[in-house]
PDB file of C-alpha atoms in Angstrom:
ATOM      1  CA  MET A   1     -10.587  11.681   8.801  1.00 59.00           C
ATOM      2  CA  VAL A   2      -7.352  13.520   7.982  1.00 60.00           C
ATOM      3  CA  ALA A   3      -5.765  12.229   4.774  1.00 72.00           C
ATOM      4  CA  GLN A   4      -2.456  10.412   4.951  1.00 75.00           C
ATOM      5  CA  THR A   5       0.522  12.586   4.065  1.00 79.00           C
ATOM      6  CA  TRP A   6       3.868  11.279   2.875  1.00 72.00           C
ATOM      7  CA  ASN A   7       7.400  12.511   3.343  1.00 70.00           C
ATOM      8  CA  ALA A   8       9.826  10.845   0.959  1.00 69.00           C
ATOM      9  CA  ALA A   9      12.856  11.145   3.253  1.00 69.00           C
ATOM     10  CA  ASP A  10      10.963   9.733   6.252  1.00 73.00           C
ATOM     11  CA  TYR A  11       9.580   6.929   4.111  1.00 71.00           C
ATOM     12  CA  ALA A  12      13.048   6.012   2.863  1.00 67.00           C
ATOM     13  CA  THR A  13      14.265   5.804   6.466  1.00 66.00           C
ATOM     14  CA  SER A  14      11.328   4.001   8.106  1.00 61.00           C
ATOM     15  CA  ALA A  15       9.652   2.107   5.264  1.00 56.00           C
ATOM     16  CA  ARG A  16      12.248   1.154   2.675  1.00 65.00           C
ATOM     17  CA  PHE A  17      11.325  -2.471   3.370  1.00 63.00           C
ATOM     18  CA  VAL A  18       8.116  -1.895   1.364  1.00 70.00           C
ATOM     19  CA  SER A  19       9.951  -1.669  -1.947  1.00 67.00           C
ATOM     20  CA  ASP A  20      12.782  -3.962  -0.827  1.00 74.00           C
ATOM     21  CA  LEU A  21      10.234  -6.766  -0.395  1.00 73.00           C
ATOM     22  CA  GLY A  22       8.547  -6.065  -3.727  1.00 82.00           C
ATOM     23  CA  GLN A  23      10.671  -8.326  -5.906  1.00 88.00           C
ATOM     24  CA  PRO A  24       8.212 -11.271  -5.926  1.00 92.00           C
ATOM     25  CA  VAL A  25       5.427  -9.141  -7.333  1.00 95.00           C
ATOM     26  CA  LEU A  26       7.842  -7.616  -9.859  1.00 94.00           C
ATOM     27  CA  ASP A  27       8.709 -11.164 -10.903  1.00 94.00           C
ATOM     28  CA  LEU A  28       4.992 -11.837 -11.375  1.00 96.00           C
ATOM     29  CA  LEU A  29       4.728  -8.732 -13.563  1.00 97.00           C
ATOM     30  CA  ALA A  30       7.738  -9.878 -15.640  1.00 96.00           C
ATOM     31  CA  PRO A  31       8.116  -6.585 -17.548  1.00 97.00           C
ATOM     32  CA  ARG A  32       9.399  -6.958 -21.095  1.00 96.00           C
ATOM     33  CA  PRO A  33      11.414  -4.564 -23.275  1.00 97.00           C
ATOM     34  CA  GLY A  34       9.182  -2.296 -25.306  1.00 96.00           C
ATOM     35  CA  GLU A  35       6.116  -2.652 -23.103  1.00 98.00           C
ATOM     36  CA  ARG A  36       4.330   0.421 -21.802  1.00 98.00           C
ATOM     37  CA  ILE A  37       3.547  -0.024 -18.094  1.00 98.00           C
ATOM     38  CA  LEU A  38       1.708   2.128 -15.553  1.00 98.00           C
ATOM     39  CA  ASP A  39       2.831   1.993 -11.905  1.00 98.00           C
ATOM     40  CA  VAL A  40      -0.144   3.041  -9.744  1.00 98.00           C
ATOM     41  CA  GLY A  41       1.047   4.478  -6.444  1.00 96.00           C
ATOM     42  CA  CYS A  42       4.677   4.621  -7.514  1.00 96.00           C
ATOM     43  CA  GLY A  43       5.869   6.332  -4.326  1.00 94.00           C
ATOM     44  CA  ASP A  44       9.453   7.506  -4.637  1.00 93.00           C
ATOM     45  CA  GLY A  45       9.964   5.356  -7.735  1.00 95.00           C
ATOM     46  CA  ALA A  46      12.141   2.583  -6.280  1.00 93.00           C
ATOM     47  CA  LEU A  47      10.192  -0.197  -8.019  1.00 95.00           C
ATOM     48  CA  THR A  48       9.239   1.975 -11.000  1.00 96.00           C
ATOM     49  CA  GLU A  49      12.947   2.317 -11.667  1.00 95.00           C
ATOM     50  CA  LYS A  50      13.358  -1.469 -11.732  1.00 94.00           C
ATOM     51  CA  ILE A  51      10.561  -1.764 -14.291  1.00 97.00           C
ATOM     52  CA  ALA A  52      12.320   0.804 -16.459  1.00 97.00           C
ATOM     53  CA  GLN A  53      15.611  -1.075 -16.096  1.00 96.00           C
ATOM     54  CA  ALA A  54      13.887  -4.130 -17.583  1.00 96.00           C
ATOM     55  CA  GLY A  55      13.454  -2.168 -20.815  1.00 97.00           C
ATOM     56  CA  ALA A  56       9.819  -1.124 -20.437  1.00 98.00           C
ATOM     57  CA  THR A  57       8.515   2.401 -20.869  1.00 98.00           C
ATOM     58  CA  VAL A  58       6.973   3.152 -17.494  1.00 98.00           C
ATOM     59  CA  VAL A  59       4.761   5.937 -16.165  1.00 98.00           C
ATOM     60  CA  GLY A  60       4.541   6.402 -12.406  1.00 98.00           C
ATOM     61  CA  ALA A  61       1.389   7.817 -10.831  1.00 98.00           C
ATOM     62  CA  ASP A  62       1.062   8.986  -7.231  1.00 97.00           C
ATOM     63  CA  PRO A  63      -0.982  11.683  -5.466  1.00 95.00           C
ATOM     64  CA  ALA A  64       1.800  12.693  -3.053  1.00 94.00           C
ATOM     65  CA  PRO A  65       3.865  15.653  -4.319  1.00 95.00           C
ATOM     66  CA  ASP A  66       6.893  14.713  -2.215  1.00 93.00           C
ATOM     67  CA  PHE A  67       6.944  11.213  -3.706  1.00 94.00           C
ATOM     68  CA  ILE A  68       6.589  12.590  -7.221  1.00 96.00           C
ATOM     69  CA  ALA A  69       9.543  14.905  -6.637  1.00 95.00           C
ATOM     70  CA  ALA A  70      11.634  11.944  -5.460  1.00 94.00           C
ATOM     71  CA  ALA A  71      10.607   9.850  -8.477  1.00 96.00           C
ATOM     72  CA  LEU A  72      11.379  12.686 -10.876  1.00 97.00           C
ATOM     73  CA  ALA A  73      14.811  12.978  -9.249  1.00 96.00           C
ATOM     74  CA  ARG A  74      15.427   9.385 -10.393  1.00 96.00           C
ATOM     75  CA  GLY A  75      14.769  10.497 -13.970  1.00 97.00           C
ATOM     76  CA  LEU A  76      11.389   8.776 -14.168  1.00 98.00           C
ATOM     77  CA  ASP A  77       8.194   9.862 -15.901  1.00 98.00           C
ATOM     78  CA  ALA A  78       6.184  10.440 -12.725  1.00 98.00           C
ATOM     79  CA  ARG A  79       2.860  12.251 -12.588  1.00 98.00           C
ATOM     80  CA  GLN A  80       0.815  13.533  -9.661  1.00 97.00           C
ATOM     81  CA  LEU A  81      -2.411  11.575 -10.124  1.00 98.00           C
ATOM     82  CA  ASP A  82      -5.050  10.030  -7.883  1.00 97.00           C
ATOM     83  CA  ALA A  83      -5.678   6.313  -8.439  1.00 97.00           C
ATOM     84  CA  GLN A  84      -9.432   6.994  -8.228  1.00 98.00           C
ATOM     85  CA  THR A  85      -9.406   9.397 -11.206  1.00 98.00           C
ATOM     86  CA  LEU A  86      -6.840   8.047 -13.654  1.00 98.00           C
ATOM     87  CA  PRO A  87      -7.092   9.836 -17.041  1.00 98.00           C
ATOM     88  CA  PHE A  88      -5.711   7.100 -19.309  1.00 98.00           C
ATOM     89  CA  GLU A  89      -7.548   5.256 -22.087  1.00 98.00           C
ATOM     90  CA  ALA A  90      -6.155   2.010 -23.527  1.00 98.00           C
ATOM     91  CA  GLU A  91      -2.528   3.197 -23.252  1.00 97.00           C
ATOM     92  CA  PHE A  92      -0.760   0.423 -21.348  1.00 98.00           C
ATOM     93  CA  ASP A  93       0.218  -3.203 -21.830  1.00 98.00           C
ATOM     94  CA  ALA A  94       0.302  -3.726 -18.067  1.00 98.00           C
ATOM     95  CA  VAL A  95      -0.508  -1.967 -14.803  1.00 98.00           C
ATOM     96  CA  PHE A  96       1.553  -2.614 -11.677  1.00 98.00           C
ATOM     97  CA  THR A  97       0.821  -1.631  -8.089  1.00 97.00           C
ATOM     98  CA  ASN A  98       2.525  -2.404  -4.783  1.00 95.00           C
ATOM     99  CA  ALA A  99       1.359  -1.593  -1.224  1.00 94.00           C
ATOM    100  CA  VAL A 100      -1.166   0.979  -2.411  1.00 96.00           C
ATOM    101  CA  LEU A 101      -4.713  -0.271  -2.964  1.00 98.00           C
ATOM    102  CA  HIS A 102      -5.526  -0.682   0.740  1.00 97.00           C
ATOM    103  CA  TRP A 103      -5.146   3.110   1.061  1.00 95.00           C
ATOM    104  CA  VAL A 104      -7.618   3.933  -1.734  1.00 97.00           C
ATOM    105  CA  PRO A 105     -11.040   5.028  -0.369  1.00 96.00           C
ATOM    106  CA  ASP A 106     -12.961   4.155  -3.544  1.00 97.00           C
ATOM    107  CA  LEU A 107     -11.248   0.957  -4.623  1.00 98.00           C
ATOM    108  CA  ASP A 108     -13.886   0.184  -7.252  1.00 98.00           C
ATOM    109  CA  ALA A 109     -13.324   3.536  -8.978  1.00 98.00           C
ATOM    110  CA  ALA A 110      -9.596   2.850  -9.035  1.00 98.00           C
ATOM    111  CA  LEU A 111     -10.109  -0.600 -10.544  1.00 98.00           C
ATOM    112  CA  ARG A 112     -12.368   0.805 -13.258  1.00 98.00           C
ATOM    113  CA  GLY A 113      -9.780   3.460 -14.105  1.00 98.00           C
ATOM    114  CA  ILE A 114      -7.016   0.874 -14.246  1.00 98.00           C
ATOM    115  CA  ARG A 115      -9.131  -1.256 -16.590  1.00 98.00           C
ATOM    116  CA  ARG A 116      -9.678   1.752 -18.868  1.00 98.00           C
ATOM    117  CA  ALA A 117      -5.936   2.423 -18.896  1.00 98.00           C
ATOM    118  CA  LEU A 118      -5.165  -1.057 -20.221  1.00 98.00           C
ATOM    119  CA  ARG A 119      -5.143  -2.195 -23.807  1.00 97.00           C
ATOM    120  CA  PRO A 120      -7.193  -5.298 -24.680  1.00 94.00           C
ATOM    121  CA  THR A 121      -5.683  -8.436 -23.074  1.00 91.00           C
ATOM    122  CA  GLY A 122      -3.513  -6.222 -20.861  1.00 97.00           C
ATOM    123  CA  ARG A 123      -2.471  -7.518 -17.461  1.00 98.00           C
ATOM    124  CA  PHE A 124      -2.874  -6.090 -13.980  1.00 98.00           C
ATOM    125  CA  VAL A 125      -0.420  -7.299 -11.352  1.00 98.00           C
ATOM    126  CA  GLY A 126       0.036  -6.185  -7.793  1.00 98.00           C
ATOM    127  CA  GLU A 127       0.148  -6.702  -4.082  1.00 97.00           C
ATOM    128  CA  PHE A 128      -1.335  -4.847  -1.123  1.00 97.00           C
ATOM    129  CA  GLY A 129      -2.661  -5.469   2.362  1.00 97.00           C
ATOM    130  CA  GLY A 130      -5.108  -8.373   2.524  1.00 98.00           C
ATOM    131  CA  HIS A 131      -7.575  -9.604   5.113  1.00 98.00           C
ATOM    132  CA  GLY A 132      -5.834  -9.906   8.491  1.00 98.00           C
ATOM    133  CA  ASN A 133      -3.048  -7.476   7.618  1.00 98.00           C
ATOM    134  CA  VAL A 134      -1.647  -5.731  10.713  1.00 98.00           C
ATOM    135  CA  ALA A 135      -4.498  -7.212  12.759  1.00 98.00           C
ATOM    136  CA  ALA A 136      -2.662  -6.845  16.062  1.00 98.00           C
ATOM    137  CA  VAL A 137      -1.651  -3.272  15.226  1.00 98.00           C
ATOM    138  CA  SER A 138      -5.205  -2.348  14.236  1.00 97.00           C
ATOM    139  CA  THR A 139      -6.650  -3.861  17.411  1.00 97.00           C
ATOM    140  CA  ALA A 140      -4.151  -1.971  19.581  1.00 98.00           C
ATOM    141  CA  LEU A 141      -4.947   1.303  17.823  1.00 98.00           C
ATOM    142  CA  ARG A 142      -8.674   0.837  18.318  1.00 97.00           C
ATOM    143  CA  ALA A 143      -8.098  -0.040  21.994  1.00 97.00           C
ATOM    144  CA  VAL A 144      -6.026   3.106  22.514  1.00 97.00           C
ATOM    145  CA  GLY A 145      -8.702   5.180  20.799  1.00 97.00           C
ATOM    146  CA  ARG A 146     -11.363   3.848  23.150  1.00 96.00           C
ATOM    147  CA  ARG A 147      -9.225   4.736  26.158  1.00 95.00           C
ATOM    148  CA  HIS A 148      -9.666   8.301  24.987  1.00 94.00           C
ATOM    149  CA  ARG A 149     -13.362   7.823  24.168  1.00 96.00           C
ATOM    150  CA  VAL A 150     -12.751   7.976  20.400  1.00 96.00           C
ATOM    151  CA  ASP A 151     -14.022   5.238  18.078  1.00 96.00           C
ATOM    152  CA  VAL A 152     -11.172   5.679  15.607  1.00 96.00           C
ATOM    153  CA  ARG A 153     -11.745   4.999  11.932  1.00 96.00           C
ATOM    154  CA  MET A 154      -9.078   3.021  10.135  1.00 95.00           C
ATOM    155  CA  PRO A 155      -7.610   4.479   6.903  1.00 95.00           C
ATOM    156  CA  TRP A 156      -7.039   1.039   5.404  1.00 96.00           C
ATOM    157  CA  HIS A 157      -9.275  -1.591   3.809  1.00 96.00           C
ATOM    158  CA  TYR A 158      -7.945  -5.150   3.639  1.00 98.00           C
ATOM    159  CA  PRO A 159     -10.181  -7.343   1.454  1.00 98.00           C
ATOM    160  CA  THR A 160     -10.438 -11.104   1.329  1.00 98.00           C
ATOM    161  CA  PRO A 161      -9.471 -12.863  -1.918  1.00 98.00           C
ATOM    162  CA  ALA A 162     -13.172 -13.506  -2.602  1.00 98.00           C
ATOM    163  CA  ASP A 163     -14.080  -9.843  -2.128  1.00 98.00           C
ATOM    164  CA  PHE A 164     -11.224  -8.579  -4.286  1.00 98.00           C
ATOM    165  CA  SER A 165     -11.940 -11.149  -7.005  1.00 98.00           C
ATOM    166  CA  ARG A 166     -15.541  -9.950  -7.101  1.00 98.00           C
ATOM    167  CA  ARG A 167     -14.370  -6.358  -7.461  1.00 98.00           C
ATOM    168  CA  LEU A 168     -11.978  -7.302 -10.269  1.00 98.00           C
ATOM    169  CA  LEU A 169     -14.771  -9.041 -12.175  1.00 98.00           C
ATOM    170  CA  ALA A 170     -17.096  -6.068 -11.722  1.00 98.00           C
ATOM    171  CA  ALA A 171     -14.403  -3.741 -13.125  1.00 98.00           C
ATOM    172  CA  GLY A 172     -13.950  -5.851 -16.258  1.00 97.00           C
ATOM    173  CA  PHE A 173     -11.045  -8.119 -15.319  1.00 98.00           C
ATOM    174  CA  THR A 174     -10.603 -11.863 -15.365  1.00 98.00           C
ATOM    175  CA  PRO A 175      -8.728 -12.878 -12.195  1.00 98.00           C
ATOM    176  CA  VAL A 176      -5.822 -15.239 -12.884  1.00 98.00           C
ATOM    177  CA  SER A 177      -4.610 -15.604  -9.288  1.00 98.00           C
ATOM    178  CA  VAL A 178      -5.621 -13.927  -6.030  1.00 98.00           C
ATOM    179  CA  GLU A 179      -3.991 -15.190  -2.837  1.00 98.00           C
ATOM    180  CA  LEU A 180      -3.229 -14.186   0.723  1.00 98.00           C
ATOM    181  CA  ILE A 181       0.415 -14.436   1.783  1.00 96.00           C
ATOM    182  CA  PRO A 182       1.258 -14.136   5.500  1.00 96.00           C
ATOM    183  CA  ARG A 183       4.510 -12.180   5.731  1.00 94.00           C
ATOM    184  CA  PRO A 184       5.695 -11.160   9.202  1.00 95.00           C
ATOM    185  CA  THR A 185       7.877  -8.190   8.377  1.00 95.00           C
ATOM    186  CA  PRO A 186      10.885  -6.959  10.402  1.00 95.00           C
ATOM    187  CA  LEU A 187      10.769  -3.267  11.271  1.00 95.00           C
ATOM    188  CA  PRO A 188      14.381  -2.041  11.498  1.00 91.00           C
ATOM    189  CA  SER A 189      13.242   1.380  12.753  1.00 92.00           C
ATOM    190  CA  GLY A 190      10.874  -0.068  15.362  1.00 96.00           C
ATOM    191  CA  MET A 191       7.145   0.092  15.958  1.00 97.00           C
ATOM    192  CA  ALA A 192       6.968   3.745  17.000  1.00 97.00           C
ATOM    193  CA  ALA A 193       8.521   4.818  13.692  1.00 94.00           C
ATOM    194  CA  TRP A 194       6.112   2.548  11.790  1.00 95.00           C
ATOM    195  CA  LEU A 195       3.137   4.103  13.569  1.00 96.00           C
ATOM    196  CA  ARG A 196       4.387   7.628  12.874  1.00 94.00           C
ATOM    197  CA  THR A 197       4.839   6.799   9.184  1.00 92.00           C
ATOM    198  CA  PHE A 198       1.651   4.823   8.512  1.00 93.00           C
ATOM    199  CA  ALA A 199      -0.892   5.567  11.253  1.00 95.00           C
ATOM    200  CA  GLY A 200      -0.923   9.368  11.255  1.00 94.00           C
ATOM    201  CA  PRO A 201      -4.604   9.598  10.187  1.00 95.00           C
ATOM    202  CA  ILE A 202      -5.560   7.512  13.229  1.00 97.00           C
ATOM    203  CA  PHE A 203      -3.700   9.589  15.805  1.00 97.00           C
ATOM    204  CA  GLU A 204      -5.019  12.776  14.188  1.00 96.00           C
ATOM    205  CA  GLN A 205      -8.501  11.699  15.326  1.00 97.00           C
ATOM    206  CA  LEU A 206      -7.393  12.030  18.972  1.00 97.00           C
ATOM    207  CA  PRO A 207      -7.045  15.312  20.893  1.00 96.00           C
ATOM    208  CA  ALA A 208      -3.646  16.832  20.140  1.00 97.00           C
ATOM    209  CA  GLU A 209      -2.565  16.802  23.765  1.00 97.00           C
ATOM    210  CA  VAL A 210      -2.866  12.996  24.086  1.00 97.00           C
ATOM    211  CA  ARG A 211      -1.404  11.835  20.759  1.00 97.00           C
ATOM    212  CA  GLU A 212       2.154  11.185  21.949  1.00 97.00           C
ATOM    213  CA  ALA A 213       0.940   9.305  25.012  1.00 97.00           C
ATOM    214  CA  ALA A 214      -1.481   7.341  22.822  1.00 98.00           C
ATOM    215  CA  LEU A 215       1.361   6.310  20.503  1.00 98.00           C
ATOM    216  CA  ASP A 216       3.384   5.164  23.507  1.00 98.00           C
ATOM    217  CA  ASP A 217       0.370   3.195  24.752  1.00 98.00           C
ATOM    218  CA  ALA A 218      -0.007   1.466  21.394  1.00 98.00           C
ATOM    219  CA  VAL A 219       3.661   0.488  21.385  1.00 98.00           C
ATOM    220  CA  ASP A 220       3.331  -0.923  24.906  1.00 98.00           C
ATOM    221  CA  LEU A 221       0.261  -2.960  23.938  1.00 97.00           C
ATOM    222  CA  LEU A 222       2.077  -4.426  20.929  1.00 98.00           C
ATOM    223  CA  ARG A 223       5.356  -5.196  22.652  1.00 98.00           C
ATOM    224  CA  TRP A 224       4.234  -8.620  23.916  1.00 95.00           C
ATOM    225  CA  SER A 225       3.212  -9.952  20.497  1.00 96.00           C
ATOM    226  CA  LEU A 226       5.434  -8.109  18.009  1.00 98.00           C
ATOM    227  CA  CYS A 227       8.757  -7.492  19.801  1.00 98.00           C
ATOM    228  CA  ASP A 228      11.151 -10.373  20.359  1.00 97.00           C
ATOM    229  CA  GLU A 229      13.534 -11.071  23.245  1.00 96.00           C
ATOM    230  CA  GLN A 230      16.266  -9.054  21.514  1.00 96.00           C
ATOM    231  CA  GLY A 231      14.075  -5.995  21.124  1.00 96.00           C
ATOM    232  CA  GLN A 232      13.516  -6.501  17.380  1.00 97.00           C
ATOM    233  CA  TRP A 233      10.100  -5.426  16.163  1.00 98.00           C
ATOM    234  CA  SER A 234       8.045  -6.919  13.358  1.00 97.00           C
ATOM    235  CA  ALA A 235       4.626  -6.158  11.864  1.00 97.00           C
ATOM    236  CA  ASP A 236       1.985  -8.822  11.303  1.00 97.00           C
ATOM    237  CA  TYR A 237       1.690  -8.318   7.553  1.00 96.00           C
ATOM    238  CA  VAL A 238      -0.634 -10.356   5.342  1.00 98.00           C
ATOM    239  CA  ARG A 239      -0.361  -9.494   1.672  1.00 97.00           C
ATOM    240  CA  LEU A 240      -2.897 -10.004  -1.095  1.00 98.00           C
ATOM    241  CA  ARG A 241      -1.009 -10.769  -4.309  1.00 98.00           C
ATOM    242  CA  PHE A 242      -2.890 -10.934  -7.587  1.00 98.00           C
ATOM    243  CA  GLU A 243      -2.744 -11.154 -11.350  1.00 98.00           C
ATOM    244  CA  ALA A 244      -5.657 -10.312 -13.627  1.00 98.00           C
ATOM    245  CA  LYS A 245      -6.285  -9.853 -17.333  1.00 97.00           C
ATOM    246  CA  SER A 246      -8.414  -7.177 -18.991  1.00 95.00           C
ATOM    247  CA  VAL A 247     -11.436  -8.666 -20.727  1.00 82.00           C
TER     248      VAL A 247
END
């Protein structure tokens, strides 16, 4: 499967809601002046910047060079790093992550690296896609793939609270809270823009000559359930929000 690629300008246009809706998980983090905090999957640094404004020393990590360039342009300490191979050892009081972990192929490796990055009694706070996230979207994409005789593989993994709690324990964390939060999310740019931004690795599995038609088919399938009478689109988001402590 082709890896997801990110364009910071496109993301800011079509997906700014991701960071705009991140305040509740930032509140759960409650960064304090003087703390050293790692933001795993910092993207363009929109939430990383808010952590820094709270008085913490923050390091942003992201594998996408375009995102790192955007975060550096904000004056942040942002480093091009893969969540699965973090190099830190007992450096941080807290680790934060938002809308990232469902993209990580080896989630367990990422959790182990995050645990290593934390000091004793450090905290790990975040939110990402949980079980049932974009269920309608995923079903439509699989249906469109089958129309073209392709059993498409999904680039996301959305765990249940029980599954993620088990993974946290195995990585050396004590879960404090792990909960699913249904959050239907308005899409100001529409469903087609969302699919272009987030579902590229799925359409790349189809023959090039049918990809545009396949995207149109997916939008048509979703219109009944995710587009209202005024033409406003939403996505059927379910978030998994958590807090854990390093053992």
